[in-house]
mmCIF file of C-alpha atoms in Angstrom:
data_model
loop_
_atom_site.group_PDB
_atom_site.id
_atom_site.type_symbol
_atom_site.label_atom_id
_atom_site.label_comp_id
_atom_site.label_asym_id
_atom_site.label_seq_id
_atom_site.Cartn_x
_atom_site.Cartn_y
_atom_site.Cartn_z
ATOM 1 C CA UNK A 19 138.688 18.196 20.169
ATOM 2 C CA UNK A 20 139.644 16.058 22.098
ATOM 3 C CA UNK A 21 139.619 17.077 26.442
ATOM 4 C CA UNK A 22 143.500 16.612 25.990
ATOM 5 C CA UNK A 23 143.444 18.851 23.910
ATOM 6 C CA UNK A 24 141.322 21.622 25.156
ATOM 7 C CA UNK A 25 143.343 21.607 28.479
ATOM 8 C CA UNK A 26 146.389 22.214 26.268
ATOM 9 C CA UNK A 27 145.070 25.277 24.192
ATOM 10 C CA UNK A 28 143.067 26.711 27.238
ATOM 11 C CA UNK A 29 146.400 26.781 29.145
ATOM 12 C CA UNK A 30 147.948 28.292 26.274
ATOM 13 C CA UNK A 31 145.506 30.711 25.613
ATOM 14 C CA UNK A 32 145.388 31.735 29.418
ATOM 15 C CA UNK A 33 149.550 31.865 29.195
ATOM 16 C CA UNK A 34 149.127 34.684 26.293
ATOM 17 C CA UNK A 35 146.468 36.649 28.596
ATOM 18 C CA UNK A 36 143.680 35.681 26.151
ATOM 19 C CA UNK A 37 140.435 37.195 28.347
ATOM 20 C CA UNK A 38 138.362 35.083 26.282
ATOM 21 C CA UNK A 39 139.870 31.883 27.373
ATOM 22 C CA UNK A 40 138.983 32.937 30.957
ATOM 23 C CA UNK A 41 135.096 34.092 29.968
ATOM 24 C CA UNK A 42 134.959 30.346 27.961
ATOM 25 C CA UNK A 43 136.861 28.931 31.042
ATOM 26 C CA UNK A 44 134.504 30.251 33.398
ATOM 27 C CA UNK A 45 131.303 29.244 31.406
ATOM 28 C CA UNK A 46 132.671 25.696 31.372
ATOM 29 C CA UNK A 47 133.712 25.503 35.207
ATOM 30 C CA UNK A 48 132.378 27.944 37.329
ATOM 31 C CA UNK A 49 129.109 26.096 37.715
ATOM 32 C CA UNK A 50 131.305 23.000 39.301
ATOM 33 C CA UNK A 51 133.573 25.755 40.916
ATOM 34 C CA UNK A 52 130.982 27.548 43.092
ATOM 35 C CA UNK A 53 128.800 23.734 43.611
ATOM 36 C CA UNK A 54 131.715 22.205 45.500
ATOM 37 C CA UNK A 55 132.998 25.723 47.124
ATOM 38 C CA UNK A 56 129.307 25.894 48.567
ATOM 39 C CA UNK A 57 129.193 22.249 49.832
ATOM 40 C CA UNK A 58 132.490 22.672 51.241
ATOM 41 C CA UNK A 59 131.849 26.148 53.414
ATOM 42 C CA UNK A 60 128.340 25.857 53.425
ATOM 43 C CA UNK A 61 127.634 29.528 52.870
ATOM 44 C CA UNK A 62 126.528 30.929 49.399
ATOM 45 C CA UNK A 63 128.576 34.445 49.851
ATOM 46 C CA UNK A 64 131.796 32.642 50.638
ATOM 47 C CA UNK A 65 131.183 30.145 47.747
ATOM 48 C CA UNK A 66 130.866 33.429 45.469
ATOM 49 C CA UNK A 67 134.388 35.383 46.801
ATOM 50 C CA UNK A 68 136.249 31.606 46.538
ATOM 51 C CA UNK A 69 134.991 30.993 42.854
ATOM 52 C CA UNK A 70 136.132 34.517 41.924
ATOM 53 C CA UNK A 71 139.721 33.821 43.818
ATOM 54 C CA UNK A 72 140.009 30.201 42.094
ATOM 55 C CA UNK A 73 139.737 31.706 38.148
ATOM 56 C CA UNK A 74 141.487 35.548 39.333
ATOM 57 C CA UNK A 75 144.429 32.402 40.250
ATOM 58 C CA UNK A 76 143.831 30.543 37.197
ATOM 59 C CA UNK A 77 143.912 33.855 35.424
ATOM 60 C CA UNK A 78 147.464 34.749 37.162
ATOM 61 C CA UNK A 79 149.025 31.732 37.394
ATOM 62 C CA UNK A 80 148.354 29.241 34.451
ATOM 63 C CA UNK A 81 151.536 27.709 34.517
ATOM 64 C CA UNK A 82 150.594 25.575 37.424
ATOM 65 C CA UNK A 83 148.498 23.919 35.663
ATOM 66 C CA UNK A 84 149.975 20.811 33.732
ATOM 67 C CA UNK A 85 148.185 19.135 31.238
ATOM 68 C CA UNK A 86 150.473 15.896 31.180
ATOM 69 C CA UNK A 87 149.479 15.430 34.562
ATOM 70 C CA UNK A 88 145.417 15.910 35.110
ATOM 71 C CA UNK A 89 142.671 17.195 33.421
ATOM 72 C CA UNK A 90 141.921 21.045 34.100
ATOM 73 C CA UNK A 91 138.491 20.455 35.175
ATOM 74 C CA UNK A 92 140.251 17.783 38.099
ATOM 75 C CA UNK A 93 143.303 20.432 38.348
ATOM 76 C CA UNK A 94 140.391 23.363 39.010
ATOM 77 C CA UNK A 95 138.533 20.570 41.484
ATOM 78 C CA UNK A 96 141.440 20.024 43.393
ATOM 79 C CA UNK A 97 142.379 24.197 43.834
ATOM 80 C CA UNK A 98 139.034 24.478 45.044
ATOM 81 C CA UNK A 99 139.107 22.028 47.725
ATOM 82 C CA UNK A 100 142.239 22.669 49.336
ATOM 83 C CA UNK A 101 141.147 26.281 49.054
ATOM 84 C CA UNK A 102 137.716 26.113 50.659
ATOM 85 C CA UNK A 103 139.605 23.263 53.467
ATOM 86 C CA UNK A 104 141.748 26.163 53.937
ATOM 87 C CA UNK A 105 139.219 28.827 54.383
ATOM 88 C CA UNK A 106 137.418 26.506 56.930
ATOM 89 C CA UNK A 107 140.830 25.696 58.976
ATOM 90 C CA UNK A 108 141.184 29.807 59.101
ATOM 91 C CA UNK A 109 137.679 30.262 60.379
ATOM 92 C CA UNK A 110 138.204 27.607 63.518
ATOM 93 C CA UNK A 111 135.980 24.697 62.435
ATOM 94 C CA UNK A 112 136.446 21.503 64.080
ATOM 95 C CA UNK A 113 138.891 19.716 62.173
ATOM 96 C CA UNK A 114 136.164 16.438 62.093
ATOM 97 C CA UNK A 115 133.706 19.258 60.361
ATOM 98 C CA UNK A 116 136.113 20.054 57.819
ATOM 99 C CA UNK A 117 137.259 16.565 56.874
ATOM 100 C CA UNK A 118 133.407 15.289 56.654
ATOM 101 C CA UNK A 119 132.116 18.688 54.773
ATOM 102 C CA UNK A 120 135.826 18.226 52.377
ATOM 103 C CA UNK A 121 134.799 14.424 52.153
ATOM 104 C CA UNK A 122 131.094 14.530 51.226
ATOM 105 C CA UNK A 123 132.224 17.535 48.754
ATOM 106 C CA UNK A 124 134.499 15.934 46.673
ATOM 107 C CA UNK A 125 132.829 12.799 46.461
ATOM 108 C CA UNK A 126 129.736 14.980 45.200
ATOM 109 C CA UNK A 127 132.350 16.589 42.962
ATOM 110 C CA UNK A 128 133.494 13.326 41.213
ATOM 111 C CA UNK A 129 129.891 11.886 41.212
ATOM 112 C CA UNK A 130 129.037 15.265 39.028
ATOM 113 C CA UNK A 131 131.764 14.566 36.331
ATOM 114 C CA UNK A 132 130.996 10.273 35.998
ATOM 115 C CA UNK A 133 129.554 9.505 32.410
ATOM 116 C CA UNK A 134 125.561 10.530 32.970
ATOM 117 C CA UNK A 135 124.352 6.973 32.609
ATOM 118 C CA UNK A 136 126.742 6.543 35.753
ATOM 119 C CA UNK A 137 126.223 9.361 37.326
ATOM 120 C CA UNK A 138 122.160 8.620 36.888
ATOM 121 C CA UNK A 139 122.352 5.023 38.171
ATOM 122 C CA UNK A 140 124.377 6.086 41.257
ATOM 123 C CA UNK A 141 122.513 9.175 42.754
ATOM 124 C CA UNK A 142 118.721 7.314 42.378
ATOM 125 C CA UNK A 143 120.677 4.411 44.198
ATOM 126 C CA UNK A 144 122.568 6.544 46.547
ATOM 127 C CA UNK A 145 120.321 9.531 47.511
ATOM 128 C CA UNK A 146 117.257 8.382 46.703
ATOM 129 C CA UNK A 147 117.963 5.364 49.070
ATOM 130 C CA UNK A 148 117.114 2.421 46.966
ATOM 131 C CA UNK A 149 118.499 -0.634 46.240
ATOM 132 C CA UNK A 150 119.997 -1.666 43.162
ATOM 133 C CA UNK A 151 116.763 -3.440 41.709
ATOM 134 C CA UNK A 152 114.288 -0.702 42.387
ATOM 135 C CA UNK A 153 116.701 1.526 40.680
ATOM 136 C CA UNK A 154 116.771 -0.520 37.723
ATOM 137 C CA UNK A 155 112.448 -0.278 37.476
ATOM 138 C CA UNK A 156 113.084 3.638 37.953
ATOM 139 C CA UNK A 157 115.609 3.679 35.135
ATOM 140 C CA UNK A 158 113.712 1.355 32.999
ATOM 141 C CA UNK A 159 116.879 -0.735 32.874
ATOM 142 C CA UNK A 160 117.880 -4.337 34.120
ATOM 143 C CA UNK A 161 119.051 -5.380 37.010
ATOM 144 C CA UNK A 162 122.578 -6.242 35.271
ATOM 145 C CA UNK A 163 122.308 -3.225 33.748
ATOM 146 C CA UNK A 164 122.025 -1.531 37.125
ATOM 147 C CA UNK A 165 124.494 -3.601 39.453
ATOM 148 C CA UNK A 166 127.388 -3.076 36.444
ATOM 149 C CA UNK A 167 126.428 0.955 36.579
ATOM 150 C CA UNK A 168 127.051 0.664 39.972
ATOM 151 C CA UNK A 169 129.936 -1.357 40.401
ATOM 152 C CA UNK A 170 131.521 0.664 37.566
ATOM 153 C CA UNK A 171 130.530 4.185 39.261
ATOM 154 C CA UNK A 172 131.829 3.306 42.275
ATOM 155 C CA UNK A 173 135.326 1.999 41.304
ATOM 156 C CA UNK A 174 135.340 5.495 39.372
ATOM 157 C CA UNK A 175 134.528 7.086 42.484
ATOM 158 C CA UNK A 176 137.161 5.198 44.807
ATOM 159 C CA UNK A 177 139.727 5.614 41.999
ATOM 160 C CA UNK A 178 139.236 9.452 41.791
ATOM 161 C CA UNK A 179 138.701 9.963 45.419
ATOM 162 C CA UNK A 180 142.285 8.115 46.429
ATOM 163 C CA UNK A 181 143.788 9.945 43.374
ATOM 164 C CA UNK A 182 143.211 13.438 44.537
ATOM 165 C CA UNK A 183 144.005 12.475 48.261
#
């Protein structure tokens, strides 16, 4: 089953009140929701609470998700991001700190959703502070392949961040 079909089917199952659909969705997406919430909020307990709230919202309002507009994964990520930032604002954090946390978490979420080869190349280069030549050696690929993966990965990242903002 393709992702759009799964998204549509999941929305329909949630709308019918199928608890197994919520469990399946939780199994698939809770690590991403919890991780994103944790990176933005910086608090494990708050991230766990927000994760429960997001899935509760999905259960109560499946009609808010439109499979024709975006993927369920993207929609859930956006919902999590929005709610986490709202929570920070209620707690009177500095606006600049909120924006920085939110932007960093959103970028990490998008990178985590990239195809494995692109994600591995970006993470090795960015997080480990390597050049593309060092990344190529580390991953056992050509320098040209490393450059191409980095270029494509960064383009996809930029497109997702532009679409999400």
